[in-house]
Tab-separated table of N, CA and C in Angstrom:
chain	number	residue	atom	x	y	z
A	1	UNK	N	18.732	4.369	-3.147
A	1	UNK	CA	17.365	3.581	-3.144
A	1	UNK	C	17.474	2.643	-3.781
A	2	UNK	N	17.453	1.441	-2.815
A	2	UNK	CA	17.571	0.063	-2.883
A	2	UNK	C	17.039	-0.480	-3.622
A	3	UNK	N	16.116	-1.211	-5.012
A	3	UNK	CA	15.029	-2.243	-4.932
A	3	UNK	C	15.268	-3.475	-5.241
A	4	UNK	N	13.586	-3.511	-4.195
A	4	UNK	CA	14.227	-5.241	-4.484
A	4	UNK	C	13.482	-5.840	-5.548
A	5	UNK	N	13.358	-7.087	-6.571
A	5	UNK	CA	12.201	-6.983	-7.511
A	5	UNK	C	12.182	-8.083	-6.736
A	6	UNK	N	10.798	-8.430	-6.432
A	6	UNK	CA	10.566	-9.997	-5.776
A	6	UNK	C	8.928	-9.846	-5.573
A	7	UNK	N	8.149	-10.700	-5.567
A	7	UNK	CA	7.409	-10.313	-5.625
A	7	UNK	C	6.267	-10.517	-3.171
A	8	UNK	N	5.563	-9.870	-3.305
A	8	UNK	CA	5.600	-9.390	-0.921
A	8	UNK	C	4.540	-10.333	-1.303
A	9	UNK	N	4.531	-10.756	-0.955
A	9	UNK	CA	3.390	-11.730	-0.774
A	9	UNK	C	2.520	-11.592	1.247
A	10	UNK	N	3.109	-11.023	1.808
A	10	UNK	CA	2.178	-10.457	2.995
A	10	UNK	C	1.513	-11.460	3.918
A	11	UNK	N	0.861	-10.941	4.622
A	11	UNK	CA	-0.129	-11.431	5.807
A	11	UNK	C	-1.860	-10.535	6.078
A	12	UNK	N	-2.462	-10.987	6.364
A	12	UNK	CA	-3.849	-9.956	7.178
A	12	UNK	C	-2.758	-9.762	8.328
A	13	UNK	N	-2.925	-8.597	8.132
A	13	UNK	CA	-2.720	-8.759	9.659
A	13	UNK	C	-3.560	-8.668	10.874
A	14	UNK	N	-3.277	-9.073	12.114
A	14	UNK	CA	-4.088	-9.458	12.980
A	14	UNK	C	-5.477	-7.904	13.574
A	15	UNK	N	-5.319	-6.947	13.745
A	15	UNK	CA	-6.253	-6.871	14.221
A	15	UNK	C	-7.482	-6.069	13.229
A	16	UNK	N	-6.811	-5.426	11.548
A	16	UNK	CA	-8.250	-5.973	10.808
A	16	UNK	C	-8.644	-7.359	10.163
A	17	UNK	N	-8.503	-8.079	10.952
A	17	UNK	CA	-8.642	-10.192	10.376
A	17	UNK	C	-9.360	-10.288	11.740
A	18	UNK	N	-9.512	-9.405	12.354
A	18	UNK	CA	-10.715	-9.542	13.857
A	18	UNK	C	-11.416	-9.019	13.368
A	19	UNK	N	-10.823	-7.198	12.797
A	19	UNK	CA	-12.070	-6.671	12.450
A	19	UNK	C	-13.059	-6.941	11.756
A	20	UNK	N	-12.769	-7.726	10.801
A	20	UNK	CA	-13.303	-7.799	9.870
A	20	UNK	C	-14.386	-9.309	10.750
A	21	UNK	N	-13.681	-9.395	11.733
A	21	UNK	CA	-14.789	-11.243	12.941
A	21	UNK	C	-15.566	-10.888	13.155
A	22	UNK	N	-15.490	-9.938	13.602
A	22	UNK	CA	-16.341	-9.049	14.372
A	22	UNK	C	-18.039	-9.058	14.178
A	23	UNK	N	-18.075	-8.626	12.561
A	23	UNK	CA	-18.869	-8.657	11.759
A	23	UNK	C	-19.307	-7.525	11.671
A	24	UNK	N	-18.575	-6.621	10.636
A	24	UNK	CA	-18.319	-5.825	9.921
A	24	UNK	C	-20.338	-6.047	8.736
A	25	UNK	N	-20.598	-5.764	8.653
A	25	UNK	CA	-21.539	-6.662	7.871
A	25	UNK	C	-21.300	-5.906	6.353
A	26	UNK	N	-21.279	-6.626	5.207
A	26	UNK	CA	-21.244	-6.058	4.179
A	26	UNK	C	-19.709	-6.131	3.700
A	27	UNK	N	-18.140	-6.912	4.987
A	27	UNK	CA	-17.349	-6.617	4.189
A	27	UNK	C	-16.303	-7.924	4.300
A	28	UNK	N	-16.924	-9.470	4.906
A	28	UNK	CA	-17.024	-10.438	3.583
A	28	UNK	C	-16.510	-10.859	2.441
A	29	UNK	N	-18.095	-10.214	1.951
A	29	UNK	CA	-17.236	-10.216	0.477
A	29	UNK	C	-16.231	-9.498	-0.385
A	30	UNK	N	-16.301	-8.214	0.231
A	30	UNK	CA	-14.377	-7.953	-0.114
A	30	UNK	C	-13.701	-8.399	-0.168
A	31	UNK	N	-13.503	-8.433	1.631
A	31	UNK	CA	-12.752	-9.377	1.335
A	31	UNK	C	-12.051	-10.284	0.740
A	32	UNK	N	-13.194	-11.542	0.566
A	32	UNK	CA	-13.241	-12.790	-0.300
A	32	UNK	C	-12.539	-12.312	-1.503
A	33	UNK	N	-12.657	-11.178	-1.776
A	33	UNK	CA	-12.456	-10.333	-4.120
A	33	UNK	C	-10.969	-10.164	-4.202
A	34	UNK	N	-10.373	-10.372	-2.608
A	34	UNK	CA	-9.746	-9.832	-2.731
A	34	UNK	C	-8.285	-10.655	-3.488
A	35	UNK	N	-6.626	-10.703	-4.170
A	35	UNK	CA	-5.844	-11.306	-4.776
A	35	UNK	C	-4.877	-10.401	-4.589
A	36	UNK	N	-3.914	-9.066	-3.769
A	36	UNK	CA	-3.042	-9.410	-3.519
A	36	UNK	C	-3.118	-8.644	-2.256
A	37	UNK	N	-2.248	-9.314	-1.287
A	37	UNK	CA	-2.050	-8.544	0.356
A	37	UNK	C	-0.824	-8.566	0.408
A	38	UNK	N	-0.898	-7.036	1.457
A	38	UNK	CA	0.728	-6.442	1.715
A	38	UNK	C	0.907	-6.716	2.909
A	39	UNK	N	1.800	-6.644	4.206
A	39	UNK	CA	1.537	-6.349	5.498
A	39	UNK	C	3.120	-5.381	5.688
A	40	UNK	N	2.749	-4.307	6.201
A	40	UNK	CA	3.576	-3.179	6.359
A	40	UNK	C	3.597	-3.156	7.998
A	41	UNK	N	4.768	-2.004	8.862
A	41	UNK	CA	4.681	-2.344	9.662
A	41	UNK	C	3.233	-1.669	10.669
A	42	UNK	N	2.641	-1.206	10.166
A	42	UNK	CA	0.729	-1.190	11.022
A	42	UNK	C	0.063	-0.887	10.474
A	43	UNK	N	0.060	-1.148	8.656
A	43	UNK	CA	-1.000	-0.791	8.479
A	43	UNK	C	-0.413	-1.689	6.945
A	44	UNK	N	-1.934	-2.317	6.294
A	44	UNK	CA	-2.177	-4.019	4.952
A	44	UNK	C	-2.463	-2.519	3.762
A	45	UNK	N	-2.516	-3.451	2.587
A	45	UNK	CA	-3.131	-3.097	1.735
A	45	UNK	C	-3.322	-4.814	1.072
A	46	UNK	N	-3.958	-4.152	0.312
A	46	UNK	CA	-5.090	-4.780	-0.790
A	46	UNK	C	-5.641	-4.916	-1.860
A	47	UNK	N	-5.310	-5.134	-3.111
A	47	UNK	CA	-5.352	-5.125	-4.621
A	47	UNK	C	-7.429	-6.330	-4.594
A	48	UNK	N	-7.591	-5.544	-5.348
A	48	UNK	CA	-8.979	-6.446	-5.129
A	48	UNK	C	-8.896	-7.338	-7.499
A	49	UNK	N	-10.121	-7.439	-7.684
A	49	UNK	CA	-9.862	-8.477	-9.054
A	49	UNK	C	-10.274	-7.268	-9.995
A	50	UNK	N	-10.242	-5.905	-9.522
A	50	UNK	CA	-10.827	-5.273	-10.701
A	50	UNK	C	-9.107	-3.556	-10.852
A	51	UNK	N	-8.482	-4.313	-9.547
A	51	UNK	CA	-6.987	-3.092	-9.372
A	51	UNK	C	-7.044	-2.113	-9.070
A	52	UNK	N	-8.139	-1.855	-8.085
A	52	UNK	CA	-8.294	-1.305	-6.751
A	52	UNK	C	-8.003	-1.547	-5.655
A	53	UNK	N	-7.132	-0.225	-5.212
A	53	UNK	CA	-6.520	-0.525	-4.697
A	53	UNK	C	-7.306	-0.644	-2.173
A	54	UNK	N	-6.858	-1.241	-1.644
A	54	UNK	CA	-7.601	-1.094	-0.185
A	54	UNK	C	-6.310	-1.326	0.726
A	55	UNK	N	-7.422	-0.551	1.770
A	55	UNK	CA	-5.982	-0.103	2.801
A	55	UNK	C	-6.699	0.554	4.263
A	56	UNK	N	-5.902	-0.726	5.429
A	56	UNK	CA	-6.577	-0.468	6.447
A	56	UNK	C	-5.290	-0.253	7.460
A	57	UNK	N	-5.495	0.511	8.210
A	57	UNK	CA	-4.340	0.596	9.357
A	57	UNK	C	-4.167	1.824	9.873
A	58	UNK	N	-2.728	1.950	10.848
A	58	UNK	CA	-2.588	3.408	10.936
A	58	UNK	C	-2.770	4.506	10.174
A	59	UNK	N	-2.348	5.622	10.138
A	59	UNK	CA	-2.616	6.330	8.866
A	59	UNK	C	-1.809	8.074	9.440
A	60	UNK	N	-1.216	7.754	10.144
A	60	UNK	CA	-0.131	8.462	11.041
A	60	UNK	C	0.725	9.813	9.602
A	61	UNK	N	1.299	8.679	8.296
A	61	UNK	CA	1.867	10.070	8.168
A	61	UNK	C	1.521	8.848	5.998
A	62	UNK	N	0.415	8.865	6.254
A	62	UNK	CA	-0.519	9.328	4.888
A	62	UNK	C	0.168	7.863	3.966
A	63	UNK	N	0.323	6.784	5.016
A	63	UNK	CA	1.010	5.525	3.998
A	63	UNK	C	-0.065	4.726	3.501
A	64	UNK	N	-1.366	4.977	3.940
A	64	UNK	CA	-3.480	4.264	3.316
A	64	UNK	C	-3.532	5.945	1.759
A	65	UNK	N	-2.712	6.180	1.612
A	65	UNK	CA	-3.458	6.959	0.657
A	65	UNK	C	-4.143	8.547	0.902
A	66	UNK	N	-4.514	8.868	-0.217
A	66	UNK	CA	-5.132	10.217	0.392
A	66	UNK	C	-6.663	10.015	1.484
A	67	UNK	N	-6.804	8.848	2.532
A	67	UNK	CA	-7.419	9.536	3.388
A	67	UNK	C	-7.207	10.219	4.560
A	68	UNK	N	-7.948	10.245	5.237
A	68	UNK	CA	-8.027	10.469	6.164
A	68	UNK	C	-6.986	11.028	7.219
A	69	UNK	N	-5.546	11.639	7.402
A	69	UNK	CA	-5.658	10.820	8.912
A	69	UNK	C	-7.080	10.075	10.152
A	70	UNK	N	-6.266	8.666	10.618
A	70	UNK	CA	-7.719	8.192	11.207
A	70	UNK	C	-6.817	6.744	10.746
A	71	UNK	N	-6.876	5.488	12.118
A	71	UNK	CA	-6.622	4.156	12.333
A	71	UNK	C	-8.211	3.668	11.810
A	72	UNK	N	-8.097	3.058	10.438
A	72	UNK	CA	-9.258	2.236	9.753
A	72	UNK	C	-8.775	1.284	9.870
A	73	UNK	N	-10.302	0.328	10.808
A	73	UNK	CA	-10.082	-0.521	11.409
A	73	UNK	C	-10.529	-2.096	10.172
A	74	UNK	N	-10.771	-1.267	8.778
A	74	UNK	CA	-11.146	-1.801	7.946
A	74	UNK	C	-10.931	-2.141	6.115
A	75	UNK	N	-10.893	-2.586	6.315
A	75	UNK	CA	-10.703	-2.400	4.123
A	75	UNK	C	-11.055	-0.961	3.166
A	76	UNK	N	-10.271	-0.302	4.039
A	76	UNK	CA	-10.964	0.690	2.702
A	76	UNK	C	-10.588	1.499	1.106
A	77	UNK	N	-11.458	1.774	0.843
A	77	UNK	CA	-11.020	1.912	-0.946
A	77	UNK	C	-9.330	2.869	-1.128
A	78	UNK	N	-8.639	3.246	-1.008
A	78	UNK	CA	-7.372	4.004	-1.391
A	78	UNK	C	-7.576	4.879	-3.417
A	79	UNK	N	-8.240	6.529	-2.365
A	79	UNK	CA	-8.866	7.158	-4.198
A	79	UNK	C	-7.809	7.461	-4.691
A	80	UNK	N	-7.686	8.074	-5.945
A	80	UNK	CA	-6.479	8.713	-7.236
A	80	UNK	C	-5.423	7.169	-6.873
A	81	UNK	N	-5.446	5.855	-7.156
A	81	UNK	CA	-4.985	4.691	-7.608
A	81	UNK	C	-6.297	4.160	-8.564
A	82	UNK	N	-5.313	3.325	-9.563
A	82	UNK	CA	-6.241	1.923	-10.155
A	82	UNK	C	-4.920	1.095	-11.197
A	83	UNK	N	-5.646	0.164	-11.698
A	83	UNK	CA	-5.482	-0.448	-13.019
A	83	UNK	C	-4.026	-0.626	-11.715
A	84	UNK	N	-4.138	-1.411	-10.505
A	84	UNK	CA	-2.874	-2.199	-10.193
A	84	UNK	C	-3.320	-3.216	-9.849
A	85	UNK	N	-1.595	-3.788	-10.006
A	85	UNK	CA	-1.820	-5.256	-10.526
A	85	UNK	C	-0.969	-5.932	-8.966
A	86	UNK	N	0.021	-4.737	-8.646
A	86	UNK	CA	0.531	-5.702	-6.715
A	86	UNK	C	0.757	-4.497	-5.863
A	87	UNK	N	1.089	-4.861	-5.299
A	87	UNK	CA	1.868	-3.889	-3.933
A	87	UNK	C	2.095	-4.104	-3.182
A	88	UNK	N	2.877	-3.261	-2.408
A	88	UNK	CA	3.601	-4.312	-0.920
A	88	UNK	C	3.614	-2.391	-0.232
A	89	UNK	N	3.798	-2.621	1.290
A	89	UNK	CA	3.771	-2.261	1.930
A	89	UNK	C	5.042	-1.669	2.992
A	90	UNK	N	5.525	-0.682	3.437
A	90	UNK	CA	6.931	-0.752	3.999
A	90	UNK	C	5.932	-0.134	6.029
A	91	UNK	N	6.808	0.354	5.904
A	91	UNK	CA	6.805	0.065	7.408
A	91	UNK	C	5.859	1.417	7.559
A	92	UNK	N	6.281	2.575	6.932
A	92	UNK	CA	5.123	4.316	6.556
A	92	UNK	C	4.779	4.106	5.568
A	93	UNK	N	5.017	3.527	4.791
A	93	UNK	CA	4.910	3.867	3.465
A	93	UNK	C	4.486	2.696	2.307
A	94	UNK	N	3.767	3.403	1.737
A	94	UNK	CA	3.140	2.437	0.408
A	94	UNK	C	3.750	2.524	-1.502
A	95	UNK	N	3.827	0.427	-1.459
A	95	UNK	CA	3.849	1.304	-3.139
A	95	UNK	C	3.010	-0.031	-3.796
A	96	UNK	N	2.511	0.859	-4.886
A	96	UNK	CA	1.379	-0.159	-5.703
A	96	UNK	C	2.442	0.267	-8.420
A	97	UNK	N	2.552	-1.247	-7.749
A	97	UNK	CA	2.337	-1.010	-9.665
A	97	UNK	C	1.441	-0.909	-10.264
A	98	UNK	N	1.084	-0.821	-11.316
A	98	UNK	CA	0.398	-0.838	-12.020
A	98	UNK	C	0.351	-2.007	-12.817
A	99	UNK	N	-1.511	-1.727	-13.396
A	99	UNK	CA	-0.699	-2.598	-15.104
A	99	UNK	C	1.087	-2.337	-15.733
A	100	UNK	N	0.317	-1.232	-16.725
A	100	UNK	CA	1.174	-0.567	-17.447
A	100	UNK	C	2.815	-0.833	-16.658
A	101	UNK	N	3.563	-1.071	-15.725
A	101	UNK	CA	4.899	-1.227	-15.326
A	101	UNK	C	5.274	-0.044	-14.714
A	102	UNK	N	4.282	0.589	-14.564
A	102	UNK	CA	5.080	2.020	-13.826
A	102	UNK	C	4.697	1.692	-12.013
A	103	UNK	N	5.516	2.183	-11.599
A	103	UNK	CA	4.824	2.218	-9.731
A	103	UNK	C	4.899	3.254	-9.524
A	104	UNK	N	4.301	3.552	-8.179
A	104	UNK	CA	3.571	4.253	-8.110
A	104	UNK	C	3.544	4.010	-6.321
A	105	UNK	N	4.282	5.644	-5.791
A	105	UNK	CA	3.887	5.831	-3.657
A	105	UNK	C	4.436	7.107	-3.278
A	106	UNK	N	3.441	6.635	-1.963
A	106	UNK	CA	2.650	7.363	-0.539
A	106	UNK	C	3.323	6.827	0.648
A	107	UNK	N	3.090	8.476	1.111
A	107	UNK	CA	3.398	7.614	2.761
A	107	UNK	C	4.686	8.668	2.222
A	108	UNK	N	4.962	8.100	3.575
A	108	UNK	CA	6.084	8.891	4.936
A	108	UNK	C	7.840	8.868	4.012
A	109	UNK	N	8.255	9.812	4.026
A	109	UNK	CA	9.375	9.623	3.137
A	109	UNK	C	10.435	11.043	3.391
A	110	UNK	N	10.981	10.450	4.260
A	110	UNK	CA	12.099	10.766	5.266
A	110	UNK	C	13.516	10.987	4.902
A	111	UNK	N	13.703	9.127	4.359
A	111	UNK	CA	14.591	8.593	3.944
A	111	UNK	C	14.739	8.748	3.009
A	112	UNK	N	13.958	8.907	1.280
A	112	UNK	CA	13.749	9.445	0.022
A	112	UNK	C	12.843	7.905	-0.356
A	113	UNK	N	11.885	7.470	0.725
A	113	UNK	CA	12.335	5.767	0.060
A	113	UNK	C	10.995	5.992	-0.901
A	114	UNK	N	9.879	6.971	-1.161
A	114	UNK	CA	9.504	6.855	-1.962
A	114	UNK	C	9.984	7.725	-3.402
A	115	UNK	N	10.982	7.888	-3.819
A	115	UNK	CA	12.000	8.145	-4.868
A	115	UNK	C	12.164	8.981	-5.978
A	116	UNK	N	10.963	10.112	-5.433
A	116	UNK	CA	11.328	10.820	-5.807
A	116	UNK	C	12.494	12.452	-5.746
A	117	UNK	N	13.593	11.822	-5.250
A	117	UNK	CA	14.319	13.096	-5.031
A	117	UNK	C	14.375	14.416	-3.895
A	118	UNK	N	12.964	14.019	-2.597
A	118	UNK	CA	12.374	14.806	-2.255
A	118	UNK	C	12.735	14.013	-0.437
A	119	UNK	N	11.978	14.290	0.427
A	119	UNK	CA	12.459	14.447	1.765
A	119	UNK	C	10.574	14.883	2.160
A	120	UNK	N	9.778	15.645	1.032
A	120	UNK	CA	8.678	15.503	1.378
A	120	UNK	C	7.434	14.169	1.187
A	121	UNK	N	6.771	14.116	2.167
A	121	UNK	CA	6.271	13.380	2.431
A	121	UNK	C	4.256	13.059	1.644
A	122	UNK	N	4.119	12.539	1.367
A	122	UNK	CA	3.021	12.100	0.570
A	122	UNK	C	2.049	11.420	0.885
A	123	UNK	N	0.535	12.813	0.786
A	123	UNK	CA	-0.741	11.869	1.198
A	123	UNK	C	-0.935	11.649	-0.031
A	124	UNK	N	-0.803	11.555	-1.411
A	124	UNK	CA	-1.206	10.660	-3.206
A	124	UNK	C	-0.561	9.819	-3.612
A	125	UNK	N	-0.357	9.096	-3.838
A	125	UNK	CA	0.254	8.159	-5.575
A	125	UNK	C	0.359	9.238	-6.164
A	126	UNK	N	2.121	8.867	-6.142
A	126	UNK	CA	2.571	9.681	-7.516
A	126	UNK	C	3.791	9.022	-7.615
A	127	UNK	N	3.570	8.774	-8.730
A	127	UNK	CA	4.801	8.360	-10.351
A	127	UNK	C	6.165	7.866	-9.826
A	128	UNK	N	7.011	7.253	-8.970
A	128	UNK	CA	8.244	7.207	-9.273
A	128	UNK	C	8.792	7.704	-10.131
A	129	UNK	N	9.520	8.768	-10.686
A	129	UNK	CA	10.680	8.661	-12.018
A	129	UNK	C	11.510	8.287	-12.340
A	130	UNK	N	11.445	7.691	-13.800
A	130	UNK	CA	12.707	5.805	-14.289
A	130	UNK	C	11.892	5.021	-13.754
A	131	UNK	N	11.399	4.836	-13.408
A	131	UNK	CA	10.805	3.168	-12.978
A	131	UNK	C	9.313	2.611	-14.080
A	132	UNK	N	9.618	2.150	-15.291
A	132	UNK	CA	8.629	1.572	-15.657
A	132	UNK	C	8.812	-0.452	-16.555
A	133	UNK	N	8.512	-0.607	-16.816
A	133	UNK	CA	7.805	-2.239	-17.337
A	133	UNK	C	8.179	-3.185	-16.470
A	134	UNK	N	7.738	-2.859	-15.484
A	134	UNK	CA	8.366	-3.609	-13.802
A	134	UNK	C	7.670	-4.881	-13.872
A	135	UNK	N	7.612	-5.996	-13.377
A	135	UNK	CA	6.797	-6.613	-13.206
A	135	UNK	C	6.489	-6.725	-11.345
A	136	UNK	N	7.349	-6.713	-10.286
A	136	UNK	CA	6.818	-6.788	-9.625
A	136	UNK	C	7.891	-5.566	-8.554
A	137	UNK	N	7.189	-4.972	-7.389
A	137	UNK	CA	7.580	-4.226	-6.279
A	137	UNK	C	7.216	-5.123	-5.217
A	138	UNK	N	8.538	-4.760	-3.756
A	138	UNK	CA	9.299	-5.082	-2.691
A	138	UNK	C	9.656	-4.451	-2.087
A	139	UNK	N	9.237	-4.594	-0.393
A	139	UNK	CA	9.408	-3.767	-0.119
A	139	UNK	C	10.859	-4.091	1.027
A	140	UNK	N	11.752	-3.656	1.531
A	140	UNK	CA	12.151	-4.731	3.002
A	140	UNK	C	11.065	-4.831	4.285
A	141	UNK	N	11.283	-5.442	4.606
A	141	UNK	CA	10.599	-6.413	5.837
A	141	UNK	C	10.935	-4.932	7.099
A	142	UNK	N	9.231	-4.408	7.125
A	142	UNK	CA	9.705	-3.623	7.868
A	142	UNK	C	10.365	-3.314	9.854
A	143	UNK	N	11.011	-4.425	9.529
A	143	UNK	CA	12.018	-4.776	10.715
A	143	UNK	C	13.284	-3.888	10.969
A	144	UNK	N	13.422	-4.005	9.154
A	144	UNK	CA	15.051	-3.035	8.859
A	144	UNK	C	14.940	-1.686	9.116
A	145	UNK	N	13.882	-1.090	8.841
A	145	UNK	CA	13.915	0.257	9.072
A	145	UNK	C	14.050	0.981	8.384
A	146	UNK	N	14.486	2.269	7.826
A	146	UNK	CA	13.801	2.873	6.745
A	146	UNK	C	14.986	2.571	5.565
A	147	UNK	N	13.929	2.138	4.429
A	147	UNK	CA	14.637	2.116	3.426
A	147	UNK	C	14.121	3.615	1.763
């Protein structure tokens, strides 16, 4: 597995931004609190100042974490992962860097992109073995295919 050590800036997905603009009550304040954002192929991630991860978009491969399979049009907190300082969204998987320097991954794993030595899809975050004391995480651009 190729690991790129660069900061992923990402952008708001157009679908999610449009959903926010349509007036989902109470969400504007949540959006304003985001400090780190990453965009994948059909999902986006954000980290708030408290280190909680928020996700929206499609969840057909578990890329939104432990949320039920569905499409989420507004940011929804991802259960089971906290103390996060950075996120990166792949085509159908997600990565998070925790404050302690460990990397956590979840979602599609058909080409071992989660780094756990299997091809088993993971719907909850699992620590990537052997990666510690890192400062940033990044995934290749979704158009580049599976990595």
